[in-house]
PDB file of C-alpha atoms in Angstrom:
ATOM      1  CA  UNK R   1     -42.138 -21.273   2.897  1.00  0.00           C
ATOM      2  CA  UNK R   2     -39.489 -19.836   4.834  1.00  0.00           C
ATOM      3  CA  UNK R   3     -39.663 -20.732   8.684  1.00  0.00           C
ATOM      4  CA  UNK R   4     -38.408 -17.723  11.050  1.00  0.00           C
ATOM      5  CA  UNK R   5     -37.025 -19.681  14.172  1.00  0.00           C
ATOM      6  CA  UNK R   6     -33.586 -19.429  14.715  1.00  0.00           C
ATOM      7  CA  UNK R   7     -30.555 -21.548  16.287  1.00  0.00           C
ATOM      8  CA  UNK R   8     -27.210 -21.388  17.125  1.00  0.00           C
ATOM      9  CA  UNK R   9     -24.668 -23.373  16.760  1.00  0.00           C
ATOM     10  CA  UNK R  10     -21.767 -24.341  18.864  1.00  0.00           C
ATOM     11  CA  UNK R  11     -19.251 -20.922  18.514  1.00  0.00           C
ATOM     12  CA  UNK R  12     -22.782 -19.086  18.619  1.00  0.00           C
ATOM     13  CA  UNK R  13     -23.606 -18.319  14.961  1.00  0.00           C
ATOM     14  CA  UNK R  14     -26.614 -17.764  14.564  1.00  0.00           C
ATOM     15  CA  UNK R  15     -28.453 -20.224  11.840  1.00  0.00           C
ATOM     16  CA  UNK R  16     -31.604 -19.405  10.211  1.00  0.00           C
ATOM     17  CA  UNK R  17     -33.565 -22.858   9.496  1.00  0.00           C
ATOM     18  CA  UNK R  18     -35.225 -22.592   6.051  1.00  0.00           C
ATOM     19  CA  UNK R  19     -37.115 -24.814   3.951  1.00  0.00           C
ATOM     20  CA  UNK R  20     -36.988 -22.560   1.172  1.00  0.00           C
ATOM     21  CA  UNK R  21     -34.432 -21.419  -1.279  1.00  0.00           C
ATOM     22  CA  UNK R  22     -31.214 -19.524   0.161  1.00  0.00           C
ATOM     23  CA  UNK R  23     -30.120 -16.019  -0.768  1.00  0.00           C
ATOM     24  CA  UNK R  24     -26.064 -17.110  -1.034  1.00  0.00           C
ATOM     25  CA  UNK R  25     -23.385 -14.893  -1.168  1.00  0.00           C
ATOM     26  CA  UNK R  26     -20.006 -16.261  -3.238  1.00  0.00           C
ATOM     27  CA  UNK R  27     -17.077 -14.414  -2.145  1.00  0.00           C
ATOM     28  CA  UNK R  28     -14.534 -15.815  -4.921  1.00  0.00           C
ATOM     29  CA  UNK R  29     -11.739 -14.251  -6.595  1.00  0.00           C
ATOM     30  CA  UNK R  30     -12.443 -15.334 -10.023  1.00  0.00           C
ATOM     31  CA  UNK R  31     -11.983 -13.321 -12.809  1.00  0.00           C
ATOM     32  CA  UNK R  32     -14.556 -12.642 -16.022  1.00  0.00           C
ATOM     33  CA  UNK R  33     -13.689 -11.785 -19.530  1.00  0.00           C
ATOM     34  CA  UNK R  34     -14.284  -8.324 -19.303  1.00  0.00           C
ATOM     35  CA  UNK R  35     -12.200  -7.384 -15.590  1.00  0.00           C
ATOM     36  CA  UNK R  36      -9.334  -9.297 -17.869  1.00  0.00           C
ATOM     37  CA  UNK R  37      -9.749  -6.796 -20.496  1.00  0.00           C
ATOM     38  CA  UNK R  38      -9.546  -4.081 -17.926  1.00  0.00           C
ATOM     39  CA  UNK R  39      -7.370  -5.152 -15.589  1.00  0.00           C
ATOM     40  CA  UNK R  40      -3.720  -6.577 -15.988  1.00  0.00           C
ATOM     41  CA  UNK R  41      -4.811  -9.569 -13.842  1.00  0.00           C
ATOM     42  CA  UNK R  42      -3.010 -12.470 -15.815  1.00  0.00           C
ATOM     43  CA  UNK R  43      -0.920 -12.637 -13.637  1.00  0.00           C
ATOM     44  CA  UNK R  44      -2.658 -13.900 -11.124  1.00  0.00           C
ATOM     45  CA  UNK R  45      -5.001 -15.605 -13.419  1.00  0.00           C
ATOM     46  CA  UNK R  46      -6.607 -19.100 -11.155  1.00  0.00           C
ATOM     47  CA  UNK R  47      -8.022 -20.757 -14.494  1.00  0.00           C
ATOM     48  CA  UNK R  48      -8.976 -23.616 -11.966  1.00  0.00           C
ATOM     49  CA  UNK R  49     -10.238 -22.303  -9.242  1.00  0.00           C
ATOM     50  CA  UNK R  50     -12.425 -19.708 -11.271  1.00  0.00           C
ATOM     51  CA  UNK R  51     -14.408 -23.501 -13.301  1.00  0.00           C
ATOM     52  CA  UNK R  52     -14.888 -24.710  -9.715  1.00  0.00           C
ATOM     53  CA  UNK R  53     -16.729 -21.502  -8.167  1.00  0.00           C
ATOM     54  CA  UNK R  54     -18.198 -21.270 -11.418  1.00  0.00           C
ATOM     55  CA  UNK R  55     -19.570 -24.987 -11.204  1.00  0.00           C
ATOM     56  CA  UNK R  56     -20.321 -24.407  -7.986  1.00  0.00           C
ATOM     57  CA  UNK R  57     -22.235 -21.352  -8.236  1.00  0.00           C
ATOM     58  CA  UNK R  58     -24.496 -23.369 -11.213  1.00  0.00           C
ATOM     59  CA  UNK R  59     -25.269 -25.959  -8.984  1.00  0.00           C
ATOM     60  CA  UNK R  60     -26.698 -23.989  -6.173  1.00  0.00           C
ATOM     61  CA  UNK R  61     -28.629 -21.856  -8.660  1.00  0.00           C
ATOM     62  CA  UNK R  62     -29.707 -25.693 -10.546  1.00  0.00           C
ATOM     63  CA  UNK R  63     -30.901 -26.206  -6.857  1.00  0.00           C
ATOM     64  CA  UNK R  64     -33.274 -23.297  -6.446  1.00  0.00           C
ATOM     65  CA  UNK R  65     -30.720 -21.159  -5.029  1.00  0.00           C
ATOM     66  CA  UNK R  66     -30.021 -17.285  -5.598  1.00  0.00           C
ATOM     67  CA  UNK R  67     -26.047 -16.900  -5.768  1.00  0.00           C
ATOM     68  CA  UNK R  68     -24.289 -13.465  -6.240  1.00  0.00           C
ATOM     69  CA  UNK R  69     -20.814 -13.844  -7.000  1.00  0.00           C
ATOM     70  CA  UNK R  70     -18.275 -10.992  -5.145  1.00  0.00           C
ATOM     71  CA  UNK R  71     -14.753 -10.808  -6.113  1.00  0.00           C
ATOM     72  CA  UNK R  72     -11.973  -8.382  -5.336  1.00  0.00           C
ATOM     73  CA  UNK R  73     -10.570  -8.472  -8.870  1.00  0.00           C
ATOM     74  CA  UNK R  74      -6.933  -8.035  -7.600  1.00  0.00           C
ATOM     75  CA  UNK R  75      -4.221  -6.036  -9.580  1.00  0.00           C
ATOM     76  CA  UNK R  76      -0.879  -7.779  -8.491  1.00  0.00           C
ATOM     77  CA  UNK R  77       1.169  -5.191 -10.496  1.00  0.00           C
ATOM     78  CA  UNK R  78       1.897  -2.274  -8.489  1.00  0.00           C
ATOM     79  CA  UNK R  79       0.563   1.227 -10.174  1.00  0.00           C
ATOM     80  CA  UNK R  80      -0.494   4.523  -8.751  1.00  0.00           C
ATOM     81  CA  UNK R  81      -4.168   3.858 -10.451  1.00  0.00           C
ATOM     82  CA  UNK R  82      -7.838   3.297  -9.493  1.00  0.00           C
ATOM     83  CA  UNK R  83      -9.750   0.545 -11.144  1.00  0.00           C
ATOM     84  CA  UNK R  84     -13.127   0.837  -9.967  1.00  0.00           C
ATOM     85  CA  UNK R  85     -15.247  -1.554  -9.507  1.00  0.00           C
ATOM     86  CA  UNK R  86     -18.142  -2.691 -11.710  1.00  0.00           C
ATOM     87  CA  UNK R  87     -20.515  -5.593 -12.622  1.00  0.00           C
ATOM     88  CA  UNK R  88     -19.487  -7.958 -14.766  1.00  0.00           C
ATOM     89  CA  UNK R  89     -21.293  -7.542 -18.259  1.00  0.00           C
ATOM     90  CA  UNK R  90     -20.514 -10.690 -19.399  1.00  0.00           C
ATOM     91  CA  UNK R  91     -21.476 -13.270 -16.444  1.00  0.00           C
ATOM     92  CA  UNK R  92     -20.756 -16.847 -16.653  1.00  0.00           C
ATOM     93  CA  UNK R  93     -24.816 -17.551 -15.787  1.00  0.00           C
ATOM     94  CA  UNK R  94     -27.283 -15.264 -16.539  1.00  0.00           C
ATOM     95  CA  UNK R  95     -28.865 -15.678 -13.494  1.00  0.00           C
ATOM     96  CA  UNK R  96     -25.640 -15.442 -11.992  1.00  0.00           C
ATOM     97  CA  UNK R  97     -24.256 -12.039 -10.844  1.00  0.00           C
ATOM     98  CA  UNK R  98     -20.336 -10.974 -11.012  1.00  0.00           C
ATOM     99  CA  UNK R  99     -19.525  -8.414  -8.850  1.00  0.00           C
ATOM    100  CA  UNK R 100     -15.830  -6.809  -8.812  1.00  0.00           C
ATOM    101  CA  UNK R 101     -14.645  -4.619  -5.951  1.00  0.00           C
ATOM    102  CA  UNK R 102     -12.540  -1.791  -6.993  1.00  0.00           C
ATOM    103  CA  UNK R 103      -8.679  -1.718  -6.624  1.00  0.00           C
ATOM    104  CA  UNK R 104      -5.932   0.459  -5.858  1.00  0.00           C
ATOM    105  CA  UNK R 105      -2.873  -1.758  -6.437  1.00  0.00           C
ATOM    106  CA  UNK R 106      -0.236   0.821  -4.493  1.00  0.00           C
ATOM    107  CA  UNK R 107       2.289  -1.213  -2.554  1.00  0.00           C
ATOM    108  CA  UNK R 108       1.281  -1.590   0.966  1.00  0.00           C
ATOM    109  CA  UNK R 109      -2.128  -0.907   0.320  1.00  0.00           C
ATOM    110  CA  UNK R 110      -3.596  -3.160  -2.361  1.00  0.00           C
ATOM    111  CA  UNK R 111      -4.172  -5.693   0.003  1.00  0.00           C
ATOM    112  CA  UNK R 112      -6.048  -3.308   2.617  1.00  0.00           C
ATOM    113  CA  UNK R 113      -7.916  -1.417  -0.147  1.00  0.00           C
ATOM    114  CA  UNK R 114      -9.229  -4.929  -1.635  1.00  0.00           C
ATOM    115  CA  UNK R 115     -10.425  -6.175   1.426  1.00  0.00           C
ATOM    116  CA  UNK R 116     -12.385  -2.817   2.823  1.00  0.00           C
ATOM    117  CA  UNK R 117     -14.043  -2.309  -0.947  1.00  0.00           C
ATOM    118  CA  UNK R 118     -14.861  -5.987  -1.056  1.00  0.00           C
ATOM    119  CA  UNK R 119     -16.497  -5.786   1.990  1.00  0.00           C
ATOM    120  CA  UNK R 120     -18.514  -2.091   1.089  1.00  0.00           C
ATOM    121  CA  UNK R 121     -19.887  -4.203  -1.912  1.00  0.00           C
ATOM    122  CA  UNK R 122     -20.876  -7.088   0.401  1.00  0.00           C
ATOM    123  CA  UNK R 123     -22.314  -4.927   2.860  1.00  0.00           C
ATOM    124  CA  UNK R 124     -24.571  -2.707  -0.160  1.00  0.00           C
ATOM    125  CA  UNK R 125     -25.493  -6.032  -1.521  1.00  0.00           C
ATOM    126  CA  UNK R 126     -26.675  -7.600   1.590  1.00  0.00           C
ATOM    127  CA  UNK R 127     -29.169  -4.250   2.034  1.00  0.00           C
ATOM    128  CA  UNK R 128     -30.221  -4.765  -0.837  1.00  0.00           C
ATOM    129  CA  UNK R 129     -31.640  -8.025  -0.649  1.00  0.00           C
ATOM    130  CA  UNK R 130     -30.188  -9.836   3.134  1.00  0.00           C
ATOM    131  CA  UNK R 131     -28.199 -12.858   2.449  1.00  0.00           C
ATOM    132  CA  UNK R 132     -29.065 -16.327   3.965  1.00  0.00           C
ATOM    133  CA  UNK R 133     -25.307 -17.500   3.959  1.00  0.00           C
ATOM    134  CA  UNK R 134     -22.081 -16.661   3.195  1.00  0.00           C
ATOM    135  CA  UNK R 135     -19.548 -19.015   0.944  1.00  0.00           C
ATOM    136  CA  UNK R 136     -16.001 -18.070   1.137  1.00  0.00           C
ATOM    137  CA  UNK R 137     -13.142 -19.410  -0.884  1.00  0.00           C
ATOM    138  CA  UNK R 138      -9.880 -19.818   0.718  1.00  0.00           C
ATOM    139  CA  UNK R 139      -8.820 -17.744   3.626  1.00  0.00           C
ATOM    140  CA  UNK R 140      -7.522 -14.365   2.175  1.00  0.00           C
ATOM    141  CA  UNK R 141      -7.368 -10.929   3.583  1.00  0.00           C
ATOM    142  CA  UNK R 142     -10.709  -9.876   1.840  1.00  0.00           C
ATOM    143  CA  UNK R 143     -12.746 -13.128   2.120  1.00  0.00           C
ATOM    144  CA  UNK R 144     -11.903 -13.064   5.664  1.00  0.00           C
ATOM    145  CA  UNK R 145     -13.016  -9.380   6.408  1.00  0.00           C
ATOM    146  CA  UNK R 146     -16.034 -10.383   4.540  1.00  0.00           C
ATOM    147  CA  UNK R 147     -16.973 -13.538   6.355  1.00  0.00           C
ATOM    148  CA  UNK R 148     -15.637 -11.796  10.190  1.00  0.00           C
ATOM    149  CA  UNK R 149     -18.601  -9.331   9.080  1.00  0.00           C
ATOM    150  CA  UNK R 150     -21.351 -11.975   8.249  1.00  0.00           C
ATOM    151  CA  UNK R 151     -20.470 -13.941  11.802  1.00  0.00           C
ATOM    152  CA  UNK R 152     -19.864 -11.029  14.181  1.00  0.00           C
ATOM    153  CA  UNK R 153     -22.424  -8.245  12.539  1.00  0.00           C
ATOM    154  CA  UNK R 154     -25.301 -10.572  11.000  1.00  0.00           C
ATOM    155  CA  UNK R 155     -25.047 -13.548  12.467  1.00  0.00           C
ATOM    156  CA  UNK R 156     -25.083 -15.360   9.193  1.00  0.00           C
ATOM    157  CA  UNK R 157     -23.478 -19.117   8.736  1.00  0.00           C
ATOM    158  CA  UNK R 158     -20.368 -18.995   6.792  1.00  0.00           C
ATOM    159  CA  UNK R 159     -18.971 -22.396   4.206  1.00  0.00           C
ATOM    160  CA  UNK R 160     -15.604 -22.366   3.552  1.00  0.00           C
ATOM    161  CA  UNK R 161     -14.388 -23.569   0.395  1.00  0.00           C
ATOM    162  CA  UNK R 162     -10.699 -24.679   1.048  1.00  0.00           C
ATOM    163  CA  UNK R 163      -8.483 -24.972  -1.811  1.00  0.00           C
ATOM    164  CA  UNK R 164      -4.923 -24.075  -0.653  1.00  0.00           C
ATOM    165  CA  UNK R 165      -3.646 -24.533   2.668  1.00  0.00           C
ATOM    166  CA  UNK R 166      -2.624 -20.760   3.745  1.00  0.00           C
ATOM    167  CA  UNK R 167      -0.759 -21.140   6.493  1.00  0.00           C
ATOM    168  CA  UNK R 168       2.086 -23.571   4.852  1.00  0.00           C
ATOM    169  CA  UNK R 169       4.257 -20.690   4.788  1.00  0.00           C
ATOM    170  CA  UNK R 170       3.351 -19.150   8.360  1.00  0.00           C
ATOM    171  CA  UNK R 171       6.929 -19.489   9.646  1.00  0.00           C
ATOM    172  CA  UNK R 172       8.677 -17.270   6.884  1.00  0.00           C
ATOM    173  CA  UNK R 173       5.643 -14.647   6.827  1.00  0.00           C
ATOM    174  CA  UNK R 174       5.995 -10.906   7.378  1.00  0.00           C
ATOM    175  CA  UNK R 175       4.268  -8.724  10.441  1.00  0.00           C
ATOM    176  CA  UNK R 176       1.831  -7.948   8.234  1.00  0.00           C
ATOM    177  CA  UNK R 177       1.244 -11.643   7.297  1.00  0.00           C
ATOM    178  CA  UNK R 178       1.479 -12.975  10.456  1.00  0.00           C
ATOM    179  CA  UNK R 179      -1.427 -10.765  11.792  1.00  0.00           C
ATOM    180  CA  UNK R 180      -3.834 -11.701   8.550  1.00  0.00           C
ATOM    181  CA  UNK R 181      -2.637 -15.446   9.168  1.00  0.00           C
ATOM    182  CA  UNK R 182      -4.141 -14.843  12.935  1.00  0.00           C
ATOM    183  CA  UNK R 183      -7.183 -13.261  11.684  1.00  0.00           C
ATOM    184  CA  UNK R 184      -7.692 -16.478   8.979  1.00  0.00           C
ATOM    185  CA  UNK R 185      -6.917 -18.621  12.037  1.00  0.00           C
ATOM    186  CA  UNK R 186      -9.810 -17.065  14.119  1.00  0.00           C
ATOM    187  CA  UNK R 187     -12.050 -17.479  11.032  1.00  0.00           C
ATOM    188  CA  UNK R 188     -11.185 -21.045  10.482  1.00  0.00           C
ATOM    189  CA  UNK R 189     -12.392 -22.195  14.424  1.00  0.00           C
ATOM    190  CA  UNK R 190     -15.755 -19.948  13.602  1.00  0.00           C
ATOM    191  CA  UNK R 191     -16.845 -21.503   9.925  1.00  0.00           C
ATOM    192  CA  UNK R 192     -19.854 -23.167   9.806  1.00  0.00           C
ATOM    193  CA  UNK R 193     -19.509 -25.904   7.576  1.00  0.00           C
ATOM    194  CA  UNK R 194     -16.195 -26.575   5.286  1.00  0.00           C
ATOM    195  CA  UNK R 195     -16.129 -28.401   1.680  1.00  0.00           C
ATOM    196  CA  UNK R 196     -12.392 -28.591   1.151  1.00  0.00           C
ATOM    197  CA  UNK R 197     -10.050 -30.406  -1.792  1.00  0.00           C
ATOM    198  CA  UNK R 198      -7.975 -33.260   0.388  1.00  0.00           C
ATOM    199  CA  UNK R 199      -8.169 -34.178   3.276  1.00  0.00           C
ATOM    200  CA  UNK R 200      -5.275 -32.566   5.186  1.00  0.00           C
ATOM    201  CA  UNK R 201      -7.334 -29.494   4.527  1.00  0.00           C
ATOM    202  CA  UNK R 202     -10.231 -30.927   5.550  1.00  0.00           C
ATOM    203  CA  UNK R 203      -9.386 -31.687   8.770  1.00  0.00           C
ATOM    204  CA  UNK R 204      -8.228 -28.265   9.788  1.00  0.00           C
ATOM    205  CA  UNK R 205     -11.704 -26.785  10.225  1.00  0.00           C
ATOM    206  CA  UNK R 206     -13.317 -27.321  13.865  1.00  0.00           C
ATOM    207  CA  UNK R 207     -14.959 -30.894  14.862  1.00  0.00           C
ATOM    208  CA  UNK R 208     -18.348 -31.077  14.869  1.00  0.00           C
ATOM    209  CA  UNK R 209     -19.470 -28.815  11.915  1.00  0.00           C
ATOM    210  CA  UNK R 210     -20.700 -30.274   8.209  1.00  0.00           C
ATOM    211  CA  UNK R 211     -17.376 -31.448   6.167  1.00  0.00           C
ATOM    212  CA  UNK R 212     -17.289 -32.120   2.541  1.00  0.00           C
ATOM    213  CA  UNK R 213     -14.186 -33.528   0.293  1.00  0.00           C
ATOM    214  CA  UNK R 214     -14.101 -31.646  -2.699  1.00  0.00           C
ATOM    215  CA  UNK R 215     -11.477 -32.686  -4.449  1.00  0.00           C
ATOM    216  CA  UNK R 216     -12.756 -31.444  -7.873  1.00  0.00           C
ATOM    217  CA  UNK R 217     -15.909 -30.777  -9.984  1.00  0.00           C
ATOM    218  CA  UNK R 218     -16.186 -31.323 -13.603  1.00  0.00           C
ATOM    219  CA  UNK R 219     -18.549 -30.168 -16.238  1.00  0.00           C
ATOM    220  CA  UNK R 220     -21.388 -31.636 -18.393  1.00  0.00           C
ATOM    221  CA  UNK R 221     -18.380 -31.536 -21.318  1.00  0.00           C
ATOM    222  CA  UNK R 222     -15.659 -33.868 -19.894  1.00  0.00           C
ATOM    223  CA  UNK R 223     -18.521 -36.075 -18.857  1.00  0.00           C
ATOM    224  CA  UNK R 224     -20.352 -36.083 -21.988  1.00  0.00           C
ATOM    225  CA  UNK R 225     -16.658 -36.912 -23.430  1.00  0.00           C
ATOM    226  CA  UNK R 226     -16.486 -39.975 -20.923  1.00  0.00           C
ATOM    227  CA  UNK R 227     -19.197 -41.284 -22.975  1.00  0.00           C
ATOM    228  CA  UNK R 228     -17.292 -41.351 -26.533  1.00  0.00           C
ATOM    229  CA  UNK R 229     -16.791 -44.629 -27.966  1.00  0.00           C
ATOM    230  CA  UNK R 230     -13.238 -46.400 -26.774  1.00  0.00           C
ATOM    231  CA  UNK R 231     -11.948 -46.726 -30.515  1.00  0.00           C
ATOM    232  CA  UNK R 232     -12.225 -42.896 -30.911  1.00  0.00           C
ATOM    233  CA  UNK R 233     -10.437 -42.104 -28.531  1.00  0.00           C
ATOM    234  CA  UNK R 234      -6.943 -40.921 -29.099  1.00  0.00           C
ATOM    235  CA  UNK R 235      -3.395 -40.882 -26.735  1.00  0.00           C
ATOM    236  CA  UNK R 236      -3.402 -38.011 -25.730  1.00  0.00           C
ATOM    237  CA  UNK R 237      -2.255 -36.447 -22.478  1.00  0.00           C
ATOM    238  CA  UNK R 238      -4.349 -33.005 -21.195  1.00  0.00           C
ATOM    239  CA  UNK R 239      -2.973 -30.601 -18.650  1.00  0.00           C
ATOM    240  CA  UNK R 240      -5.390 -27.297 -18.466  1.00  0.00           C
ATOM    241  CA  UNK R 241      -5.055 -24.735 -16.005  1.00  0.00           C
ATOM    242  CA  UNK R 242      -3.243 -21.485 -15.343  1.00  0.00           C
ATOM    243  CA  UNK R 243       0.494 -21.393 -16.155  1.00  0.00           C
ATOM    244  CA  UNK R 244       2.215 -20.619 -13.504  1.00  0.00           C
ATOM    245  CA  UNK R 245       5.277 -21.295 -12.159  1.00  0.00           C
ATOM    246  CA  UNK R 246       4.701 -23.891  -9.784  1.00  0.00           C
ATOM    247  CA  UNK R 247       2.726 -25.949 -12.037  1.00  0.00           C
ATOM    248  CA  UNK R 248       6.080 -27.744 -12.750  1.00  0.00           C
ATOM    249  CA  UNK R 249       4.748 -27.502 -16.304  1.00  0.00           C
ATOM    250  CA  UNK R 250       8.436 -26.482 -17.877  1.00  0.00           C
ATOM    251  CA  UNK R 251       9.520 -29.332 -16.168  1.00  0.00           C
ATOM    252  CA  UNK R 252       6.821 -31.370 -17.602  1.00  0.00           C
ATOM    253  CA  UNK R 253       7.266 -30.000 -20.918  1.00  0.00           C
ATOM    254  CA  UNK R 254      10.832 -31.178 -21.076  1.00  0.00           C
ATOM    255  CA  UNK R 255      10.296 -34.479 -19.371  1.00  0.00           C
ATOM    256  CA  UNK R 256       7.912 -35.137 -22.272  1.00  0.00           C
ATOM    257  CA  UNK R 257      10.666 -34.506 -24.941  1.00  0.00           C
ATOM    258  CA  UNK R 258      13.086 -36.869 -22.782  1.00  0.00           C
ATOM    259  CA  UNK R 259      10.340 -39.585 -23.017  1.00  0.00           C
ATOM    260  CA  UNK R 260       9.548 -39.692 -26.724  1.00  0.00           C
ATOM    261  CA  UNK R 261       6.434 -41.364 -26.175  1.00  0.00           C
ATOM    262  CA  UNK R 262       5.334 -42.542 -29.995  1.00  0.00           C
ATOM    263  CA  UNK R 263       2.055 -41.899 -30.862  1.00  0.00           C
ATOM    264  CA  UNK R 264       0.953 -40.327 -28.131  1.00  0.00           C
ATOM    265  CA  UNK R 265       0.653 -35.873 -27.842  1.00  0.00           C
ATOM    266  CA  UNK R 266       0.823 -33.399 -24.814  1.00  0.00           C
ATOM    267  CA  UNK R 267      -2.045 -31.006 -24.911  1.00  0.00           C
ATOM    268  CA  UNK R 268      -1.543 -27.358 -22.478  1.00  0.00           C
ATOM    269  CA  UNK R 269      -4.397 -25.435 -22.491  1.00  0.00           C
ATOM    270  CA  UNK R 270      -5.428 -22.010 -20.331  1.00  0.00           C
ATOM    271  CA  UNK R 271      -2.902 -19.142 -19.899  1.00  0.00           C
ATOM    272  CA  UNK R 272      -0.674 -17.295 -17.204  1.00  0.00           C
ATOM    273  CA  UNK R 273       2.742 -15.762 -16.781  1.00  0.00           C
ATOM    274  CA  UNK R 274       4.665 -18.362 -18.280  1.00  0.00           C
ATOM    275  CA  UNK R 275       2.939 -18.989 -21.467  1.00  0.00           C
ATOM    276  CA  UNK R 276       5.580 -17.811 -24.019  1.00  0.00           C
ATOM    277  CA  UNK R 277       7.918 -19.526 -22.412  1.00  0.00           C
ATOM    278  CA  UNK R 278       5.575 -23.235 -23.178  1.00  0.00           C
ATOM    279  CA  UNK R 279       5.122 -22.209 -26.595  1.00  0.00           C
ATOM    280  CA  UNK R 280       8.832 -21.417 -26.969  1.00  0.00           C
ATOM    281  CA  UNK R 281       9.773 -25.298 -25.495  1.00  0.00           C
ATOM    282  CA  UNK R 282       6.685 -26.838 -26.788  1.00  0.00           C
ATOM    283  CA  UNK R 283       8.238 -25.150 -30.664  1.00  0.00           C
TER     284      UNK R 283
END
């Protein structure tokens, strides 16, 4: 049973008190088998980020919850094409959602055409069926258009899910960075509640509202695997992830050869820009 009063909180958001299930929307970059099959989006592939909204997003549904997943599917590669956007066919849940924005990665404009079609898709969605909050993961352009909307236009609550600090490089940004920087810093001081991965992150949203440390989520797999017997178990050493350059996993690829560690293996799983180069030092 759903109960109609309303409150606000202390910036003035407007929170709906409910008893019953939430309508949520997810606005997450991650990226589904079949936008990587249409999209060149490897490399910007977030291997990790994409499990956590994933087990995220399972949890809340476990819980009762409807969750629609919105993602703006960036192409990083500039190209005079339109990718339009689409549902994803192949959804990590079946109750689940994917939703891709479309994207016109022309340089200047990829980052304002992602964040105005993310938004049209957040806006069709919420008319379709009104949303009961808003969960945002880090600040970007398009998650914070999204989110500015849900505050200022529908008074909705808005969780941020904080994963990497975005204004670490503030001092060496562009114009054009600097004023979407200003815009994330306006967001921040407005959020509603913040779940966030260490504390240093943590402690940049506003006193007073709901704070969670995050600092990872794993899957009924690893801890099913927790549970193996101790004398099965063998040495070896796991990284899995996207490969990216500032991983350090060259570095720890190399450092593992200097070590010769006997009997025990390095393991690299997931996949990004630098994963012929692994294979090559790993060889």
């Amino acid at each position: 049973m759903r109960m109609d009063s309303q409150a606000q909180d202390q910036r003035g958001t407007k929170i709906r008190r409910q008893e019953s299930p939430m309508r949520i929307a997810y606005i997450a970059p991650i990226q589904g088998p079949t936008l990587v099959n249409r999209r060149p989006v490897v490399g910007n592939f977030s291997l990790g980020g994409r499990a956590k909204v994933q087990l995220i997003a399972e949890l809340l549904q476990r819980n009762s919850h409807e969750v629609e997943v919105l993602s703006q599917g960036e192409v990083i590669v500039h190209q005079f094409k339109l990718y339009p956007g689409f549902c994803e066919p192949e959804p990590f849940h079946a109750n689940i959602p994917v939703y891709y924005s479309s994207a016109l990665p022309v340089k200047y404009l990829n980052g304002l055409w992602s964040g105005l079609s993310l938004l049209r898709i957040f806006k069709a969605r919420h008319r379709a069926s009104p949303f009961d909050a808003v969960m945002i993961y880090n600040l970007k352009p398009p998650q914070v258009a999204c989110a500015e909307y849900a505050i200022q236009h529908l008074g909705l609550p808005v969780i941020l899910e904080y994963e990497d600090d975005q204004f670490m490089e503030a001092a060496k940004s562009s114009f054009t960075s600097k004023f979407y920087l200003s815009k994330a810093r306006r967001l921040l001081r407005s959020v509603s509640g913040c779940l966030a991965a260490s504390p240093y992150l943590l402690a940049q949203a506003p006193e007073g509202v709901p704070k969670l440390l995050l600092p990872g989520v794993v899957g009924e797999a690893i801890v099913n695997a927790t549970r193996q017997n101790q004398n099965s178990r063998r040495n070896w050493v796991v990284f899995s992830g996207t490969h990216y350059r500032t991983q350090g996993l060259e570095q720890l690829v190399i450092g593992w050869g200097m070590a010769n560690l006997s009997g025990w293996q390095l393991h690299i799983a997931g996949h990004g820009e630098m994963t012929n180069r692994l294979q090559e030092l790993a060889r």
